[in-house]
Short mmCIF file of C-alpha atoms and ligand atoms in Angstrom, two decimals:
data_model
loop_
_atom_site.label_atom_id
_atom_site.label_comp_id
_atom_site.label_asym_id
_atom_site.label_seq_id
_atom_site.Cartn_x
_atom_site.Cartn_y
_atom_site.Cartn_z
CA MET A 3 40.72 113.42 75.84
CA ALA A 4 43.32 113.87 73.16
CA SER A 5 45.68 115.51 75.60
CA ALA A 6 45.08 112.80 78.23
CA LYS A 7 45.87 110.18 75.60
CA ALA A 8 49.06 112.03 74.61
CA THR A 9 50.11 112.21 78.28
CA LEU A 10 49.49 108.48 78.69
CA THR A 11 51.53 107.71 75.55
CA LEU A 12 54.36 109.92 76.80
CA PHE A 13 54.27 108.16 80.19
CA ILE A 14 54.51 104.74 78.53
CA VAL A 15 57.45 105.87 76.37
CA VAL A 16 59.27 107.36 79.36
CA ALA A 17 58.56 104.28 81.48
CA PHE A 18 59.93 102.08 78.70
CA LEU A 19 63.10 104.15 78.37
CA MET A 20 63.63 104.14 82.13
CA ALA A 21 63.21 100.39 82.23
CA GLY A 22 66.50 99.88 80.39
CA CYS A 23 67.96 99.78 76.92
CA GLY A 24 65.13 97.85 75.35
CA SER A 25 66.90 94.53 75.16
CA SER A 26 64.50 91.64 74.65
CA THR A 27 66.53 89.53 77.09
CA GLU A 28 65.48 91.64 80.05
CA PRO A 29 63.02 89.80 82.22
CA ALA A 30 59.50 91.16 82.24
CA THR A 31 58.93 91.89 85.88
CA LYS A 32 56.62 94.19 87.74
CA GLU A 33 59.57 96.57 87.93
CA THR A 34 59.26 97.46 84.24
CA LYS A 35 55.61 98.38 84.69
CA ALA A 36 56.05 100.37 87.86
CA PRO A 37 59.36 102.23 87.76
CA ALA A 38 58.28 104.90 90.20
CA ALA A 39 59.57 104.02 93.67
CA LYS A 40 57.98 104.80 96.97
CA ARG A 41 59.74 105.52 100.21
CA PRO A 42 60.41 102.31 102.13
CA THR A 43 57.66 101.69 104.64
CA THR A 44 60.06 100.36 107.28
CA LYS A 45 62.51 103.03 108.32
CA PRO A 46 65.51 101.69 110.17
CA ASP A 47 66.50 103.27 113.43
CA LEU A 48 69.91 104.34 112.15
CA PRO A 49 72.88 105.15 114.38
CA THR A 50 74.01 108.76 114.64
CA ALA A 51 77.16 110.06 112.94
CA ALA A 52 78.93 110.13 116.33
CA GLU A 53 78.00 106.50 117.00
CA GLN A 54 79.31 105.52 113.57
CA THR A 55 82.62 107.32 114.13
CA ALA A 56 82.99 105.65 117.54
CA ALA A 57 82.28 102.21 116.06
CA ILE A 58 84.87 102.70 113.31
CA ALA A 59 87.48 103.81 115.87
CA LYS A 60 86.73 100.73 117.98
CA PHE A 61 87.04 98.28 115.08
CA SER A 62 90.11 100.07 113.72
CA LYS A 63 91.88 99.52 117.04
CA LEU A 64 90.88 95.86 117.11
CA GLY A 65 92.61 95.57 113.72
CA ARG A 66 90.62 92.60 112.44
CA PRO A 67 88.98 92.72 109.00
CA ILE A 68 85.20 92.87 108.95
CA TYR A 69 83.43 90.32 106.76
CA CYS A 70 79.86 91.02 107.83
CA GLY A 71 77.70 92.66 110.46
CA GLY A 72 75.78 91.01 113.27
CA LYS A 73 72.77 88.75 112.90
CA ALA A 74 70.41 90.69 115.16
CA LYS A 75 68.94 93.07 112.58
CA PRO A 76 67.72 92.49 109.03
CA TRP A 77 70.29 94.86 107.60
CA VAL A 78 72.67 94.34 104.68
CA ALA A 79 75.40 96.57 103.25
CA LEU A 80 75.60 96.93 99.48
CA THR A 81 79.19 97.86 98.59
CA PHE A 82 80.45 99.04 95.20
CA ASP A 83 84.13 98.85 94.30
CA ASP A 84 86.48 100.28 91.66
CA GLY A 85 84.77 103.61 91.03
CA PRO A 86 84.12 106.31 90.36
CA GLY A 87 83.69 105.81 86.64
CA PRO A 88 81.41 106.10 83.63
CA TYR A 89 78.54 104.19 85.31
CA THR A 90 78.57 106.08 88.60
CA GLU A 91 75.70 108.43 87.81
CA ARG A 92 73.55 105.54 86.58
CA VAL A 93 74.17 103.55 89.75
CA LEU A 94 73.39 106.58 91.88
CA ALA A 95 70.19 107.31 89.95
CA LEU A 96 69.01 103.73 90.38
CA LEU A 97 69.79 103.62 94.11
CA ASN A 98 68.45 107.10 94.82
CA ARG A 99 65.11 106.36 93.16
CA ARG A 100 64.66 103.58 95.69
CA HIS A 101 66.26 105.38 98.68
CA ILE A 102 68.91 102.68 98.98
CA ARG A 103 71.84 103.33 101.33
CA ARG A 104 75.25 102.12 100.08
CA THR A 105 79.02 102.25 100.39
CA PHE A 106 81.55 102.99 97.64
CA PHE A 107 85.19 101.87 97.67
CA ILE A 108 87.18 104.23 95.51
CA ASN A 109 90.40 103.92 93.54
CA GLY A 110 92.42 107.12 93.92
CA LYS A 111 93.59 107.07 90.31
CA ASN A 112 89.97 107.59 89.12
CA VAL A 113 89.36 110.62 91.27
CA ALA A 114 90.81 113.34 89.02
CA THR A 115 88.79 112.17 85.99
CA TYR A 116 85.53 111.59 87.87
CA ARG A 117 85.72 114.26 90.55
CA ASP A 118 82.06 115.28 90.25
CA ALA A 119 80.92 111.65 90.28
CA LEU A 120 82.79 111.13 93.55
CA ARG A 121 81.24 114.29 94.98
CA HIS A 122 77.82 112.91 94.10
CA GLU A 123 78.70 109.54 95.64
CA ALA A 124 79.63 111.22 98.89
CA ARG A 125 76.21 112.85 99.28
CA SER A 126 73.40 111.49 101.41
CA ARG A 127 72.74 107.77 101.97
CA SER A 128 76.39 106.97 101.14
CA ALA A 129 79.61 106.07 102.86
CA VAL A 130 82.88 106.31 100.93
CA GLY A 131 85.94 104.16 101.53
CA ASN A 132 89.41 103.67 100.09
CA HIS A 133 90.25 100.87 97.63
CA THR A 134 93.92 101.91 97.05
CA TRP A 135 95.31 104.18 94.37
CA SER A 136 95.68 101.77 91.45
CA HIS A 137 94.17 98.43 92.47
CA LYS A 138 97.41 96.49 92.79
CA LEU A 139 97.67 93.22 94.65
CA LEU A 140 99.00 94.63 97.91
CA THR A 141 100.53 91.37 99.10
CA SER A 142 102.93 91.51 96.14
CA LEU A 143 104.28 94.91 97.30
CA ASP A 144 106.68 95.81 100.08
CA ALA A 145 105.53 97.87 103.05
CA GLU A 146 106.58 101.23 101.53
CA GLU A 147 104.82 100.56 98.23
CA GLN A 148 101.69 99.45 100.06
CA LYS A 149 101.72 102.60 102.13
CA ARG A 150 101.91 104.76 99.00
CA GLU A 151 98.99 102.88 97.41
CA ILE A 152 96.83 103.23 100.51
CA ILE A 153 97.66 106.69 101.84
CA SER A 154 97.80 108.56 98.50
CA SER A 155 94.33 107.29 97.67
CA GLN A 156 92.96 108.03 101.13
CA ARG A 157 94.16 111.65 100.79
CA ALA A 158 92.88 112.11 97.24
CA ILE A 159 89.39 110.93 98.25
CA ALA A 160 89.32 113.08 101.39
CA ARG A 161 90.32 116.17 99.40
CA VAL A 162 87.22 115.80 97.21
CA THR A 163 84.70 114.61 99.80
CA GLY A 164 85.95 116.88 102.59
CA ARG A 165 85.62 114.05 105.09
CA PRO A 166 88.02 111.59 106.69
CA VAL A 167 88.21 108.27 104.85
CA ASN A 168 88.22 105.56 107.47
CA LEU A 169 86.99 102.51 105.60
CA PHE A 170 89.46 100.46 103.59
CA ARG A 171 89.03 97.55 101.22
CA PRO A 172 92.11 95.87 99.76
CA PRO A 173 91.86 94.87 96.08
CA TYR A 174 91.01 91.16 95.72
CA GLY A 175 90.58 91.08 99.50
CA ALA A 176 94.35 90.49 99.74
CA HIS A 177 96.10 91.91 102.79
CA ASP A 178 99.04 91.01 105.02
CA LYS A 179 100.55 92.22 108.29
CA TYR A 180 101.96 95.35 106.59
CA THR A 181 98.57 96.24 105.12
CA ASP A 182 96.86 95.71 108.45
CA ARG A 183 99.38 97.89 110.26
CA ILE A 184 99.14 100.75 107.72
CA VAL A 185 95.34 100.66 107.79
CA ARG A 186 95.18 100.61 111.58
CA ARG A 187 97.65 103.49 111.90
CA SER A 188 95.65 105.52 109.40
CA GLY A 189 92.59 105.15 111.66
CA ALA A 190 90.72 103.02 109.15
CA VAL A 191 89.09 99.61 109.37
CA THR A 192 89.40 96.88 106.74
CA ILE A 193 86.06 95.92 105.22
CA LEU A 194 85.83 92.66 103.29
CA TRP A 195 82.59 90.85 102.42
CA ASP A 196 80.68 87.62 103.00
CA ILE A 197 78.70 87.65 99.75
CA ASP A 198 80.53 87.96 96.44
CA SER A 199 78.23 88.74 93.53
CA GLU A 200 81.11 87.58 91.28
CA ASP A 201 80.34 90.42 88.91
CA ALA A 202 84.07 91.14 88.59
CA LEU A 203 84.65 87.53 87.55
CA GLY A 204 82.46 87.98 84.49
CA ALA A 205 79.15 86.74 85.88
CA ASN A 206 76.09 87.80 83.88
CA TYR A 207 73.13 89.48 85.51
CA LYS A 208 71.32 86.21 86.18
CA GLU A 209 74.36 84.74 87.92
CA ILE A 210 74.99 87.97 89.86
CA SER A 211 71.35 87.95 90.96
CA ARG A 212 71.55 84.32 92.04
CA HIS A 213 74.75 84.75 94.05
CA VAL A 214 73.28 87.66 95.98
CA LYS A 215 69.69 86.52 96.29
CA HIS A 216 70.53 83.05 97.55
CA GLY A 217 73.49 84.15 99.64
CA PHE A 218 72.52 87.11 101.74
CA ARG A 219 71.40 86.95 105.36
CA PRO A 220 71.00 89.56 108.11
CA GLY A 221 74.32 91.40 108.44
CA SER A 222 75.69 90.53 105.00
CA ILE A 223 78.22 92.77 103.31
CA ILE A 224 77.68 92.31 99.59
CA LEU A 225 80.48 92.84 97.07
CA LEU A 226 79.45 94.55 93.82
CA HIS A 227 81.19 96.75 91.24
CA GLU A 228 79.74 99.99 90.02
CA ASN A 229 81.09 100.07 86.48
CA ARG A 230 79.33 97.02 85.15
CA GLY A 231 76.12 97.02 83.16
CA GLN A 232 75.30 93.46 84.22
CA THR A 233 75.49 94.49 87.87
CA LEU A 234 73.13 97.40 87.28
CA ARG A 235 70.69 95.13 85.53
CA ALA A 236 70.84 92.55 88.32
CA LEU A 237 70.30 95.24 90.93
CA LYS A 238 67.37 96.78 89.16
CA TYR A 239 65.45 93.67 88.20
CA THR A 240 66.29 91.17 90.91
CA ILE A 241 68.46 92.21 93.83
CA LEU A 242 66.67 95.37 94.96
CA PRO A 243 63.19 93.82 94.53
CA ALA A 244 64.37 90.70 96.42
CA LEU A 245 65.73 92.77 99.33
CA LYS A 246 62.50 94.72 99.48
CA LYS A 247 60.41 91.57 99.41
CA SER A 248 62.45 90.07 102.25
CA LYS A 249 62.04 93.30 104.23
CA VAL A 250 65.81 93.60 104.40
CA ILE A 251 67.12 97.11 104.91
CA PRO A 252 70.23 98.28 103.07
CA VAL A 253 72.49 100.42 105.28
CA THR A 254 75.98 101.87 104.86
CA VAL A 255 78.97 100.02 106.32
CA PRO A 256 79.48 102.53 109.19
CA GLU A 257 75.77 102.21 110.05
CA MET A 258 76.18 98.44 110.12
CA LEU A 259 79.25 98.67 112.36
CA ALA A 260 77.46 100.94 114.83
CA GLY A 261 73.92 99.55 114.73
CA ASN A 262 74.38 95.86 113.98
CA PRO A 263 78.06 95.04 114.63
CA PRO A 264 79.61 91.59 114.35
CA SER A 265 80.19 89.88 117.70
CA THR A 266 83.72 89.19 118.97
CA LYS A 267 83.18 85.52 118.21
CA GLN A 268 82.13 86.32 114.65
CA LEU A 269 85.17 88.56 114.18
CA ARG A 270 87.51 85.84 115.39
CA ARG A 271 86.06 83.33 112.93
CA GLY A 272 86.53 85.62 109.91
CA ARG A 273 84.23 84.85 106.99
CA ASP A 274 83.08 81.61 108.69
CA GLY A 275 81.56 83.80 111.41
CA CYS A 276 79.10 85.10 108.83
CA ALA A 277 77.44 81.77 108.05
CA ARG A 278 73.73 81.49 108.69
ZN1 ZN B 9 88.42 96.15 93.25
#
């Protein structure tokens, strides 16, 4: 009995530690009582690697930025910008526990410092894209400077992951005809978003949760940032439980492009094509 009691006490302590940093402001949800995750019951019929590569090539040639996927399937893409960094392993641990597929947009300048974190990000359930070398506003640069920002980062990421980097997200979503040409010629496709969590604008976890929870729809591409504690908290306590409750399946961006692509009409309308 004594040993069973000790085991129970240990379990409670571990569960408490896993639930966060013990702040009293964290909402008491079921999540804190049941941290152990189960495999999702609904397994999406995901496109093959070849289908994903073909879809990226097709959209790269079209040269239009992607704001969201199609409306046919209850899929969303969670995307994390500005890494890798000090929070990467925490984000990965949280997502892996729940078998959540995701996409990371990487700044080349972080790669040398967080090489292992990037390697971990590139493992299963992930897609990795390019977010320029140093996060400059590309539209304030000339074509040559833009090319350096984009291509140097693309190469640095590929050297670590060992795979071609064919997704691109411009910092602040800002791109012009030079950006579009460089991205297209590099074989990549520009990925923007239809749902902004506003975590980079200083939103707290409640606001981040609200923006995502009330905004997403089938096909949404959701903008998040991996090096923010408030984002992690929102994901853990609200966003991931809300997606699960709605039976929405998180996929990577290439999976979205191949398995639930935006229609031509949606593409032409830009972000407006993503409305419900
Ligand atoms: Zn960014």
